[in-house]
């Protein structure tokens, strides 16, 4: 990775374009727990692939260096699979600490993405980001980013 500037996305492979569709491997940069597959069917917002997290699945990644004390914005797009309404949450943690929960009930239709975002203060220079699907549906995610505000 080159020089990290204020305008650098601290998430690598945030559109899952580098992930291996043929072998269903979310690498590089991401690790997963539970059922995670790389999708090409249905809408994608960035490129040709997205990540599909089954119920109770999660993905994690160590972010590129942050400046402790500075404010960053996390953003990602999410859609539900299966019949609506969805219940439960999509949870975001940094270094294992829950920082935000998004209500799956806000996903209004199948394959229609909702963009979620929040700001946070960096406490560590090299934190790990985790996205967990605690809803009652599989979800598709795309365009994951963390930028300095």
JSON list of C-alpha atoms in Angstrom, two decimals:
[
{"chain": "A", "resi": 1, "resn": "UNK", "atom": "CA", "xyz": [0.00, 0.00, 0.00]},
{"chain": "A", "resi": 2, "resn": "UNK", "atom": "CA", "xyz": [1.24, 3.47, -0.85]},
{"chain": "A", "resi": 3, "resn": "UNK", "atom": "CA", "xyz": [1.14, 6.57, 1.28]},
{"chain": "A", "resi": 4, "resn": "UNK", "atom": "CA", "xyz": [-2.01, 6.96, 3.37]},
{"chain": "A", "resi": 5, "resn": "UNK", "atom": "CA", "xyz": [-3.41, 10.49, 3.04]},
{"chain": "A", "resi": 6, "resn": "UNK", "atom": "CA", "xyz": [-6.53, 12.13, 4.47]},
{"chain": "A", "resi": 7, "resn": "UNK", "atom": "CA", "xyz": [-8.41, 11.13, 1.32]},
{"chain": "A", "resi": 8, "resn": "UNK", "atom": "CA", "xyz": [-7.42, 7.45, 1.44]},
{"chain": "A", "resi": 9, "resn": "UNK", "atom": "CA", "xyz": [-10.14, 4.88, 2.06]},
{"chain": "A", "resi": 10, "resn": "UNK", "atom": "CA", "xyz": [-8.90, 3.00, 5.13]},
{"chain": "A", "resi": 11, "resn": "UNK", "atom": "CA", "xyz": [-10.87, -0.10, 4.00]},
{"chain": "A", "resi": 12, "resn": "UNK", "atom": "CA", "xyz": [-9.12, -2.24, 1.42]},
{"chain": "A", "resi": 13, "resn": "UNK", "atom": "CA", "xyz": [-11.23, -4.18, -1.10]},
{"chain": "A", "resi": 14, "resn": "UNK", "atom": "CA", "xyz": [-14.36, -2.36, 0.09]},
{"chain": "A", "resi": 15, "resn": "UNK", "atom": "CA", "xyz": [-16.23, -3.29, -3.09]},
{"chain": "A", "resi": 16, "resn": "UNK", "atom": "CA", "xyz": [-15.12, -6.95, -2.90]},
{"chain": "A", "resi": 17, "resn": "UNK", "atom": "CA", "xyz": [-13.78, -6.79, -6.46]},
{"chain": "A", "resi": 18, "resn": "UNK", "atom": "CA", "xyz": [-10.50, -8.43, -5.43]},
{"chain": "A", "resi": 19, "resn": "UNK", "atom": "CA", "xyz": [-12.31, -11.27, -3.65]},
{"chain": "A", "resi": 20, "resn": "UNK", "atom": "CA", "xyz": [-12.28, -14.67, -5.37]},
{"chain": "A", "resi": 21, "resn": "UNK", "atom": "CA", "xyz": [-15.74, -15.39, -6.76]},
{"chain": "A", "resi": 22, "resn": "UNK", "atom": "CA", "xyz": [-14.79, -18.77, -8.28]},
{"chain": "A", "resi": 23, "resn": "UNK", "atom": "CA", "xyz": [-13.50, -20.16, -4.96]},
{"chain": "A", "resi": 24, "resn": "UNK", "atom": "CA", "xyz": [-15.84, -18.07, -2.77]},
{"chain": "A", "resi": 25, "resn": "UNK", "atom": "CA", "xyz": [-12.96, -16.56, -0.81]},
{"chain": "A", "resi": 26, "resn": "UNK", "atom": "CA", "xyz": [-13.47, -13.07, 0.66]},
{"chain": "A", "resi": 27, "resn": "UNK", "atom": "CA", "xyz": [-9.71, -12.44, 0.80]},
{"chain": "A", "resi": 28, "resn": "UNK", "atom": "CA", "xyz": [-7.71, -10.32, 0.34]},
{"chain": "A", "resi": 29, "resn": "UNK", "atom": "CA", "xyz": [-7.78, -8.14, 3.43]},
{"chain": "A", "resi": 30, "resn": "UNK", "atom": "CA", "xyz": [-11.09, -9.50, 4.81]},
{"chain": "A", "resi": 31, "resn": "UNK", "atom": "CA", "xyz": [-11.62, -12.47, 7.11]},
{"chain": "A", "resi": 32, "resn": "UNK", "atom": "CA", "xyz": [-14.99, -14.06, 7.79]},
{"chain": "A", "resi": 33, "resn": "UNK", "atom": "CA", "xyz": [-16.88, -16.11, 10.36]},
{"chain": "A", "resi": 34, "resn": "UNK", "atom": "CA", "xyz": [-20.03, -18.01, 9.49]},
{"chain": "A", "resi": 35, "resn": "UNK", "atom": "CA", "xyz": [-21.48, -18.14, 6.01]},
{"chain": "A", "resi": 36, "resn": "UNK", "atom": "CA", "xyz": [-20.10, -15.48, 3.68]},
{"chain": "A", "resi": 37, "resn": "UNK", "atom": "CA", "xyz": [-20.19, -15.75, -0.11]},
{"chain": "A", "resi": 38, "resn": "UNK", "atom": "CA", "xyz": [-19.10, -13.45, -2.91]},
{"chain": "A", "resi": 39, "resn": "UNK", "atom": "CA", "xyz": [-22.07, -12.47, -5.06]},
{"chain": "A", "resi": 40, "resn": "UNK", "atom": "CA", "xyz": [-22.37, -11.50, -8.68]},
{"chain": "A", "resi": 41, "resn": "UNK", "atom": "CA", "xyz": [-26.10, -11.97, -9.15]},
{"chain": "A", "resi": 42, "resn": "UNK", "atom": "CA", "xyz": [-28.37, -9.08, -8.34]},
{"chain": "A", "resi": 43, "resn": "UNK", "atom": "CA", "xyz": [-27.41, -5.44, -8.14]},
{"chain": "A", "resi": 44, "resn": "UNK", "atom": "CA", "xyz": [-23.96, -4.28, -7.14]},
{"chain": "A", "resi": 45, "resn": "UNK", "atom": "CA", "xyz": [-23.14, -0.66, -6.50]},
{"chain": "A", "resi": 46, "resn": "UNK", "atom": "CA", "xyz": [-19.40, -0.84, -7.11]},
{"chain": "A", "resi": 47, "resn": "UNK", "atom": "CA", "xyz": [-18.07, -3.09, -9.86]},
{"chain": "A", "resi": 48, "resn": "UNK", "atom": "CA", "xyz": [-19.41, -6.62, -10.37]},
{"chain": "A", "resi": 49, "resn": "UNK", "atom": "CA", "xyz": [-19.23, -8.22, -6.92]},
{"chain": "A", "resi": 50, "resn": "UNK", "atom": "CA", "xyz": [-20.56, -7.82, -3.40]},
{"chain": "A", "resi": 51, "resn": "UNK", "atom": "CA", "xyz": [-20.35, -9.79, -0.15]},
{"chain": "A", "resi": 52, "resn": "UNK", "atom": "CA", "xyz": [-23.35, -11.80, 1.03]},
{"chain": "A", "resi": 53, "resn": "UNK", "atom": "CA", "xyz": [-23.47, -12.43, 4.77]},
{"chain": "A", "resi": 54, "resn": "UNK", "atom": "CA", "xyz": [-25.76, -15.21, 5.91]},
{"chain": "A", "resi": 55, "resn": "UNK", "atom": "CA", "xyz": [-27.57, -14.95, 9.24]},
{"chain": "A", "resi": 56, "resn": "UNK", "atom": "CA", "xyz": [-25.08, -14.56, 12.15]},
{"chain": "A", "resi": 57, "resn": "UNK", "atom": "CA", "xyz": [-22.09, -14.21, 9.79]},
{"chain": "A", "resi": 58, "resn": "UNK", "atom": "CA", "xyz": [-19.45, -11.49, 10.09]},
{"chain": "A", "resi": 59, "resn": "UNK", "atom": "CA", "xyz": [-16.51, -10.04, 8.20]},
{"chain": "A", "resi": 60, "resn": "UNK", "atom": "CA", "xyz": [-13.50, -8.23, 9.65]},
{"chain": "A", "resi": 61, "resn": "UNK", "atom": "CA", "xyz": [-10.53, -6.26, 8.44]},
{"chain": "A", "resi": 62, "resn": "UNK", "atom": "CA", "xyz": [-7.66, -4.36, 10.03]},
{"chain": "A", "resi": 63, "resn": "UNK", "atom": "CA", "xyz": [-8.01, -0.83, 8.71]},
{"chain": "A", "resi": 64, "resn": "UNK", "atom": "CA", "xyz": [-5.18, 1.12, 7.13]},
{"chain": "A", "resi": 65, "resn": "UNK", "atom": "CA", "xyz": [-3.59, 3.45, 9.72]},
{"chain": "A", "resi": 66, "resn": "UNK", "atom": "CA", "xyz": [-5.82, 6.03, 11.40]},
{"chain": "A", "resi": 67, "resn": "UNK", "atom": "CA", "xyz": [-4.75, 9.15, 13.27]},
{"chain": "A", "resi": 68, "resn": "UNK", "atom": "CA", "xyz": [-5.88, 8.73, 16.90]},
{"chain": "A", "resi": 69, "resn": "UNK", "atom": "CA", "xyz": [-8.06, 11.61, 18.02]},
{"chain": "A", "resi": 70, "resn": "UNK", "atom": "CA", "xyz": [-9.25, 12.39, 14.48]},
{"chain": "A", "resi": 71, "resn": "UNK", "atom": "CA", "xyz": [-12.82, 11.92, 13.23]},
{"chain": "A", "resi": 72, "resn": "UNK", "atom": "CA", "xyz": [-13.61, 9.34, 10.53]},
{"chain": "A", "resi": 73, "resn": "UNK", "atom": "CA", "xyz": [-16.77, 8.41, 8.65]},
{"chain": "A", "resi": 74, "resn": "UNK", "atom": "CA", "xyz": [-17.74, 4.76, 8.13]},
{"chain": "A", "resi": 75, "resn": "UNK", "atom": "CA", "xyz": [-20.11, 4.07, 5.20]},
{"chain": "A", "resi": 76, "resn": "UNK", "atom": "CA", "xyz": [-21.50, 0.96, 3.58]},
{"chain": "A", "resi": 77, "resn": "UNK", "atom": "CA", "xyz": [-24.41, -0.11, 1.42]},
{"chain": "A", "resi": 78, "resn": "UNK", "atom": "CA", "xyz": [-26.64, -3.01, 2.48]},
{"chain": "A", "resi": 79, "resn": "UNK", "atom": "CA", "xyz": [-29.65, -4.84, 1.08]},
{"chain": "A", "resi": 80, "resn": "UNK", "atom": "CA", "xyz": [-31.70, -7.76, 2.36]},
{"chain": "A", "resi": 81, "resn": "UNK", "atom": "CA", "xyz": [-32.26, -11.09, 0.67]},
{"chain": "A", "resi": 82, "resn": "UNK", "atom": "CA", "xyz": [-35.58, -12.86, 0.95]},
{"chain": "A", "resi": 83, "resn": "UNK", "atom": "CA", "xyz": [-39.00, -11.61, 1.90]},
{"chain": "A", "resi": 84, "resn": "UNK", "atom": "CA", "xyz": [-39.32, -8.27, 3.64]},
{"chain": "A", "resi": 85, "resn": "UNK", "atom": "CA", "xyz": [-39.82, -7.29, 6.45]},
{"chain": "A", "resi": 86, "resn": "UNK", "atom": "CA", "xyz": [-36.46, -7.98, 7.96]},
{"chain": "A", "resi": 87, "resn": "UNK", "atom": "CA", "xyz": [-35.91, -7.85, 11.71]},
{"chain": "A", "resi": 88, "resn": "UNK", "atom": "CA", "xyz": [-32.80, -7.65, 13.86]},
{"chain": "A", "resi": 89, "resn": "UNK", "atom": "CA", "xyz": [-29.70, -5.55, 13.30]},
{"chain": "A", "resi": 90, "resn": "UNK", "atom": "CA", "xyz": [-26.54, -5.15, 11.27]},
{"chain": "A", "resi": 91, "resn": "UNK", "atom": "CA", "xyz": [-23.85, -4.38, 13.83]},
{"chain": "A", "resi": 92, "resn": "UNK", "atom": "CA", "xyz": [-20.55, -2.57, 13.46]},
{"chain": "A", "resi": 93, "resn": "UNK", "atom": "CA", "xyz": [-17.69, -3.02, 15.92]},
{"chain": "A", "resi": 94, "resn": "UNK", "atom": "CA", "xyz": [-14.23, -1.50, 16.10]},
{"chain": "A", "resi": 95, "resn": "UNK", "atom": "CA", "xyz": [-11.64, -3.56, 17.96]},
{"chain": "A", "resi": 96, "resn": "UNK", "atom": "CA", "xyz": [-14.46, -5.76, 19.23]},
{"chain": "A", "resi": 97, "resn": "UNK", "atom": "CA", "xyz": [-16.36, -2.85, 20.77]},
{"chain": "A", "resi": 98, "resn": "UNK", "atom": "CA", "xyz": [-19.87, -2.32, 19.34]},
{"chain": "A", "resi": 99, "resn": "UNK", "atom": "CA", "xyz": [-20.12, 1.21, 17.97]},
{"chain": "A", "resi": 100, "resn": "UNK", "atom": "CA", "xyz": [-23.29, 1.20, 15.85]},
{"chain": "A", "resi": 101, "resn": "UNK", "atom": "CA", "xyz": [-26.35, -0.97, 15.15]},
{"chain": "A", "resi": 102, "resn": "UNK", "atom": "CA", "xyz": [-28.54, -0.46, 12.11]},
{"chain": "A", "resi": 103, "resn": "UNK", "atom": "CA", "xyz": [-32.11, -1.75, 12.13]},
{"chain": "A", "resi": 104, "resn": "UNK", "atom": "CA", "xyz": [-32.68, -4.37, 9.42]},
{"chain": "A", "resi": 105, "resn": "UNK", "atom": "CA", "xyz": [-36.33, -3.28, 9.34]},
{"chain": "A", "resi": 106, "resn": "UNK", "atom": "CA", "xyz": [-35.20, -0.16, 7.46]},
{"chain": "A", "resi": 107, "resn": "UNK", "atom": "CA", "xyz": [-34.35, -2.32, 4.45]},
{"chain": "A", "resi": 108, "resn": "UNK", "atom": "CA", "xyz": [-37.45, -1.65, 2.41]},
{"chain": "A", "resi": 109, "resn": "UNK", "atom": "CA", "xyz": [-37.20, -4.07, -0.52]},
{"chain": "A", "resi": 110, "resn": "UNK", "atom": "CA", "xyz": [-35.19, -6.98, -1.81]},
{"chain": "A", "resi": 111, "resn": "UNK", "atom": "CA", "xyz": [-32.01, -5.99, -3.67]},
{"chain": "A", "resi": 112, "resn": "UNK", "atom": "CA", "xyz": [-32.53, -2.26, -3.01]},
{"chain": "A", "resi": 113, "resn": "UNK", "atom": "CA", "xyz": [-29.51, -0.87, -1.22]},
{"chain": "A", "resi": 114, "resn": "UNK", "atom": "CA", "xyz": [-29.62, 1.47, 1.76]},
{"chain": "A", "resi": 115, "resn": "UNK", "atom": "CA", "xyz": [-26.47, 3.48, 2.51]},
{"chain": "A", "resi": 116, "resn": "UNK", "atom": "CA", "xyz": [-25.62, 3.65, 6.21]},
{"chain": "A", "resi": 117, "resn": "UNK", "atom": "CA", "xyz": [-23.00, 5.96, 7.70]},
{"chain": "A", "resi": 118, "resn": "UNK", "atom": "CA", "xyz": [-21.74, 7.23, 11.04]},
{"chain": "A", "resi": 119, "resn": "UNK", "atom": "CA", "xyz": [-18.74, 9.13, 12.36]},
{"chain": "A", "resi": 120, "resn": "UNK", "atom": "CA", "xyz": [-16.36, 7.99, 15.07]},
{"chain": "A", "resi": 121, "resn": "UNK", "atom": "CA", "xyz": [-13.22, 9.19, 16.78]},
{"chain": "A", "resi": 122, "resn": "UNK", "atom": "CA", "xyz": [-10.17, 7.01, 16.17]},
{"chain": "A", "resi": 123, "resn": "UNK", "atom": "CA", "xyz": [-8.81, 5.67, 19.45]},
{"chain": "A", "resi": 124, "resn": "UNK", "atom": "CA", "xyz": [-6.18, 3.36, 17.95]},
{"chain": "A", "resi": 125, "resn": "UNK", "atom": "CA", "xyz": [-3.93, 3.69, 14.92]},
{"chain": "A", "resi": 126, "resn": "UNK", "atom": "CA", "xyz": [-4.63, 0.15, 13.63]},
{"chain": "A", "resi": 127, "resn": "UNK", "atom": "CA", "xyz": [-8.16, -0.88, 14.61]},
{"chain": "A", "resi": 128, "resn": "UNK", "atom": "CA", "xyz": [-10.10, -3.87, 13.28]},
{"chain": "A", "resi": 129, "resn": "UNK", "atom": "CA", "xyz": [-13.50, -3.23, 11.72]},
{"chain": "A", "resi": 130, "resn": "UNK", "atom": "CA", "xyz": [-16.18, -5.94, 12.02]},
{"chain": "A", "resi": 131, "resn": "UNK", "atom": "CA", "xyz": [-19.58, -6.06, 10.31]},
{"chain": "A", "resi": 132, "resn": "UNK", "atom": "CA", "xyz": [-22.02, -8.65, 11.70]},
{"chain": "A", "resi": 133, "resn": "UNK", "atom": "CA", "xyz": [-25.38, -9.72, 10.32]},
{"chain": "A", "resi": 134, "resn": "UNK", "atom": "CA", "xyz": [-27.68, -10.19, 13.32]},
{"chain": "A", "resi": 135, "resn": "UNK", "atom": "CA", "xyz": [-30.84, -9.97, 11.22]},
{"chain": "A", "resi": 136, "resn": "UNK", "atom": "CA", "xyz": [-33.28, -12.67, 10.15]},
{"chain": "A", "resi": 137, "resn": "UNK", "atom": "CA", "xyz": [-32.18, -12.46, 6.47]},
{"chain": "A", "resi": 138, "resn": "UNK", "atom": "CA", "xyz": [-29.04, -12.84, 4.47]},
{"chain": "A", "resi": 139, "resn": "UNK", "atom": "CA", "xyz": [-27.68, -9.43, 3.50]},
{"chain": "A", "resi": 140, "resn": "UNK", "atom": "CA", "xyz": [-25.58, -8.12, 0.64]},
{"chain": "A", "resi": 141, "resn": "UNK", "atom": "CA", "xyz": [-23.03, -5.40, 1.35]},
{"chain": "A", "resi": 142, "resn": "UNK", "atom": "CA", "xyz": [-20.99, -3.21, -0.99]},
{"chain": "A", "resi": 143, "resn": "UNK", "atom": "CA", "xyz": [-19.02, 0.05, -1.01]},
{"chain": "A", "resi": 144, "resn": "UNK", "atom": "CA", "xyz": [-17.51, -0.28, 2.48]},
{"chain": "A", "resi": 145, "resn": "UNK", "atom": "CA", "xyz": [-15.38, 2.75, 3.33]},
{"chain": "A", "resi": 146, "resn": "UNK", "atom": "CA", "xyz": [-13.75, 4.68, 6.14]},
{"chain": "A", "resi": 147, "resn": "UNK", "atom": "CA", "xyz": [-12.52, 8.19, 5.30]},
{"chain": "A", "resi": 148, "resn": "UNK", "atom": "CA", "xyz": [-11.15, 10.96, 7.51]},
{"chain": "A", "resi": 149, "resn": "UNK", "atom": "CA", "xyz": [-13.64, 13.82, 7.94]}
]
